């Protein structure tokens, strides 16, 4: 599916948005749905793990998990503005040497990346039209687990996103949001050898943790 992803993400996830996100993070800590990912990853009991955060935004997940769970992280993001802020914050926290920052559409570079213990995608599948390619690439990189958040598949969220997309169209902005079918995402991840071990729901967001079957048995 055609997706001029980096250009699109740089318009939508620009510097002002990145700065506002950083301000919130410094003031209030990780957002609620991000906390669900952090708790899920911590529940695996890993130490010195390797992490791949796809669409990591300002880098909250690696800023947090490098404190106790991970010893190295890769952050791939289509937005250069987010990556810039994430890099500056990693430097400020003294973690920058442990993080590799890559500006790209993840599906374009996944083949070149090594496998890691844990892959995270926090509010990313909903920004990407082709969830199958994204999740297939993400699962191919995960030795142990994937944790992701996505919008709940409710009629009112589908309606809300359809209205937001219509406004985007009127503005000539190519960015679109997506409520992807949860059962199809699960079937795809199952097909890649991952089983759902927990799901938690907020008003808008749902978080699911998938673990590799060979690791669980
Ligand atoms: C809604 S923001 C979420 C940022 C962060 N994970 C958070 O929850 O605060 C979506 C992020 O995913 C990135 N993104 C979306 N599709 C991507 C792709 N295919 N490859 C890399 N990054 C992607 C965007 O650039 C943006 O930084």
Coordinates of C-alpha atoms and ligand atoms in Angstrom, one line a residue:
X1 CA 0.0 0.0 0.0
X2 CA 1.5 3.4 -1.0
X3 CA 2.5 5.5 2.0
X4 CA 4.7 8.5 1.8
X5 CA 5.2 7.9 5.5
X6 CA 8.0 10.1 6.6
X7 CA 6.8 13.2 4.8
X8 CA 3.3 12.6 6.2
X9 CA 4.5 12.0 9.7
X10 CA 6.7 15.1 9.7
X11 CA 3.6 17.2 8.9
X12 CA 1.4 15.6 11.5
X13 CA 3.9 14.9 14.2
X14 CA 5.9 18.1 14.0
X15 CA 8.0 20.0 16.4
X16 CA 5.2 21.8 18.3
X17 CA 3.5 18.5 19.0
X18 CA 6.7 16.9 20.0
X19 CA 7.6 19.8 22.4
X20 CA 4.1 19.6 23.9
X21 CA 4.4 15.8 24.4
X22 CA 7.8 16.3 26.1
X23 CA 6.3 19.0 28.4
X24 CA 3.5 16.6 29.5
X25 CA 5.9 13.7 30.0
X26 CA 8.2 15.8 32.2
X27 CA 5.2 17.2 34.2
X28 CA 3.0 14.1 34.6
X29 CA 5.2 11.1 33.5
X30 CA 4.1 8.6 30.9
X31 CA 0.6 8.8 29.5
X32 CA -2.0 6.3 30.8
X33 CA -1.9 4.0 27.8
X34 CA 1.9 4.1 27.8
X35 CA 1.9 3.1 31.4
X36 CA 0.0 -0.1 30.5
X37 CA 2.7 -1.0 28.0
X38 CA 5.4 -0.3 30.7
X39 CA 3.6 -2.5 33.2
X40 CA 3.1 -5.3 30.7
X41 CA 6.8 -5.3 29.7
X42 CA 7.9 -5.2 33.3
X43 CA 5.6 -8.1 34.1
X44 CA 7.8 -10.3 31.9
X45 CA 10.6 -10.0 34.5
X46 CA 13.3 -9.4 31.9
X47 CA 16.7 -7.8 32.8
X48 CA 19.2 -6.3 30.4
X49 CA 16.7 -6.8 27.6
X50 CA 17.0 -5.3 24.1
X51 CA 14.1 -3.2 23.0
X52 CA 12.7 -2.0 19.7
X53 CA 10.2 0.9 20.0
X54 CA 8.5 1.5 16.7
X55 CA 7.0 5.0 16.3
X56 CA 8.3 5.8 19.8
X57 CA 7.5 9.5 19.5
X58 CA 9.5 11.4 22.2
X59 CA 11.0 8.2 23.4
X60 CA 9.0 7.7 26.6
X61 CA 9.2 3.9 26.5
X62 CA 12.9 3.7 26.3
X63 CA 13.4 6.6 28.7
X64 CA 11.5 4.5 31.2
X65 CA 12.6 0.9 30.4
X66 CA 16.3 1.7 30.3
X67 CA 16.0 2.4 34.0
X68 CA 15.3 -1.2 35.0
X69 CA 14.4 -3.6 32.2
X70 CA 16.4 -2.8 29.1
X71 CA 20.1 -2.2 28.5
X72 CA 19.8 -1.2 24.8
X73 CA 17.0 0.2 22.6
X74 CA 16.3 1.0 19.0
X75 CA 13.8 3.8 18.2
X76 CA 12.5 3.9 14.7
X77 CA 10.3 6.8 13.8
X78 CA 8.9 8.4 10.7
X79 CA 8.9 11.8 12.3
X80 CA 12.3 13.6 12.4
X81 CA 10.8 16.2 14.8
X82 CA 9.9 13.5 17.3
X83 CA 13.3 11.8 16.9
X84 CA 15.1 15.1 17.6
X85 CA 13.2 15.7 20.8
X86 CA 13.7 12.0 21.8
X87 CA 17.4 12.2 21.2
X88 CA 17.7 15.4 23.3
X89 CA 15.8 13.9 26.2
X90 CA 17.8 10.7 26.0
X91 CA 21.0 12.8 26.3
X92 CA 19.6 14.7 29.2
X93 CA 18.8 11.4 31.0
X94 CA 22.2 10.0 30.2
X95 CA 20.8 7.1 28.1
X96 CA 21.7 8.3 24.6
X97 CA 24.6 5.9 24.2
X98 CA 22.2 3.0 24.7
X99 CA 19.7 4.1 22.1
X100 CA 20.0 3.8 18.3
X101 CA 17.7 6.4 16.6
X102 CA 16.5 5.6 13.0
X103 CA 14.5 8.0 10.9
X104 CA 12.4 5.8 8.6
X105 CA 9.2 4.1 7.9
X106 CA 9.7 0.9 10.0
X107 CA 8.4 -1.4 7.2
X108 CA 11.1 -0.1 4.9
X109 CA 14.0 -0.8 7.3
X110 CA 12.8 -3.8 9.4
X111 CA 14.7 -6.3 7.3
X112 CA 18.0 -4.6 8.2
X113 CA 17.4 -4.6 11.9
X114 CA 18.4 -7.3 14.4
X115 CA 16.0 -9.3 16.5
X116 CA 15.4 -7.9 20.0
X117 CA 13.7 -9.2 23.1
X118 CA 10.7 -6.9 23.2
X119 CA 9.0 -4.8 20.5
X120 CA 6.6 -2.0 21.4
X121 CA 4.2 0.0 19.3
X122 CA 2.3 2.6 21.4
X123 CA -0.5 4.3 19.4
X124 CA 1.3 3.5 16.1
X125 CA -0.9 1.0 14.2
X126 CA -3.7 3.5 14.2
X127 CA -1.5 5.9 12.2
X128 CA -0.6 3.4 9.5
X129 CA -2.9 2.2 6.7
X130 CA -1.3 -1.2 6.2
X131 CA -1.4 -2.8 9.7
X132 CA -0.6 -6.2 8.3
X133 CA 2.9 -5.2 7.0
X134 CA 3.6 -3.2 10.1
X135 CA 2.7 -6.0 12.5
X136 CA 4.3 -8.7 10.4
X137 CA 7.6 -6.7 10.3
X138 CA 7.3 -6.0 14.1
X139 CA 6.7 -9.6 15.0
X140 CA 9.6 -10.8 12.9
X141 CA 11.9 -8.7 15.1
X142 CA 10.6 -10.0 18.4
X143 CA 12.3 -12.9 20.2
X144 CA 10.1 -12.7 23.3
X145 CA 7.1 -10.3 23.2
X146 CA 5.3 -7.5 21.6
X147 CA 3.2 -4.9 23.5
X148 CA 1.0 -2.5 21.6
X149 CA -1.8 0.0 22.1
X150 CA -4.5 0.7 19.5
X151 CA -7.9 2.3 19.6
X152 CA -10.7 0.1 20.9
X153 CA -12.9 -1.2 18.1
X154 CA -16.1 0.6 19.2
X155 CA -18.8 2.1 17.0
X156 CA -18.3 5.5 18.6
X157 CA -14.5 5.5 18.0
X158 CA -15.0 4.4 14.4
X159 CA -17.4 7.3 14.0
X160 CA -15.1 9.8 15.7
X161 CA -12.1 8.8 13.5
X162 CA -14.3 8.9 10.4
X163 CA -15.2 12.5 11.3
X164 CA -11.6 13.5 12.1
X165 CA -10.5 12.0 8.7
X166 CA -13.2 13.9 6.9
X167 CA -11.8 17.2 8.5
X168 CA -8.3 16.1 7.5
X169 CA -9.5 15.7 3.9
X170 CA -11.1 19.2 3.9
X171 CA -7.8 20.6 5.1
X172 CA -5.9 18.8 2.4
X173 CA -3.9 17.0 5.0
X174 CA -3.0 13.5 3.9
X175 CA -2.8 12.0 7.5
X176 CA -5.6 9.6 8.4
X177 CA -6.3 7.7 11.6
X178 CA -7.4 4.0 11.6
X179 CA -9.4 1.7 13.8
X180 CA -8.0 -1.6 12.6
X181 CA -9.9 -4.8 13.3
X182 CA -8.6 -6.2 16.5
X183 CA -9.5 -9.8 15.7
X184 CA -7.5 -9.6 12.4
X185 CA -4.5 -8.1 14.2
X186 CA -4.6 -11.0 16.7
X187 CA -5.0 -13.6 14.0
X188 CA -2.0 -12.1 12.2
X189 CA 0.2 -12.2 15.4
X190 CA -1.0 -15.7 16.2
X191 CA 0.2 -16.7 12.7
X192 CA 3.6 -15.3 13.6
X193 CA 3.8 -17.5 16.7
X194 CA 2.7 -14.9 19.2
X195 CA -0.1 -15.5 21.8
X196 CA -2.0 -12.8 23.6
X197 CA -1.2 -13.0 27.4
X198 CA -3.0 -9.9 28.6
X199 CA -5.3 -7.1 27.5
X200 CA -6.2 -3.9 29.3
X201 CA -8.7 -1.3 28.3
X202 CA -9.0 2.5 28.8
X203 CA -11.8 4.7 27.5
X204 CA -10.1 5.1 24.0
X205 CA -7.0 2.8 24.1
X206 CA -6.6 -0.9 24.4
X207 CA -3.2 -2.5 25.3
X208 CA -2.3 -6.1 24.4
X209 CA 0.8 -8.0 25.4
X210 CA 1.7 -10.9 23.1
X211 CA 4.4 -13.5 24.0
X212 CA 6.2 -15.9 21.7
X213 CA 4.9 -19.4 22.2
X214 CA 8.3 -21.0 22.4
X215 CA 9.2 -18.7 25.2
X216 CA 6.0 -19.4 27.2
X217 CA 6.2 -23.2 27.0
Ligands
LIG1 C1 0.5 9.0 17.8 S1 2.2 9.1 17.7 C2 2.7 8.1 19.1 C3 4.0 8.4 19.6 C4 4.4 7.6 20.9 N1 4.5 6.2 20.6 C5 3.4 7.9 21.9 O1 2.5 7.0 22.2 O2 3.4 9.0 22.5 C6 2.6 7.9 16.3 C7 4.1 7.8 16.0 O3 4.3 6.7 15.2 C8 5.2 7.1 14.1 N2 4.9 6.2 13.0 C9 3.7 5.9 12.4 N3 3.9 5.0 11.5 C10 5.2 4.7 11.5 C11 6.0 3.8 10.7 N4 5.4 3.0 9.7 N5 7.3 3.7 10.9 C12 7.9 4.5 11.9 N6 7.2 5.4 12.6 C13 5.8 5.4 12.4 C14 4.9 8.6 13.9 O4 5.9 9.3 13.3 C15 4.6 9.1 15.3 O5 5.9 9.4 16.0

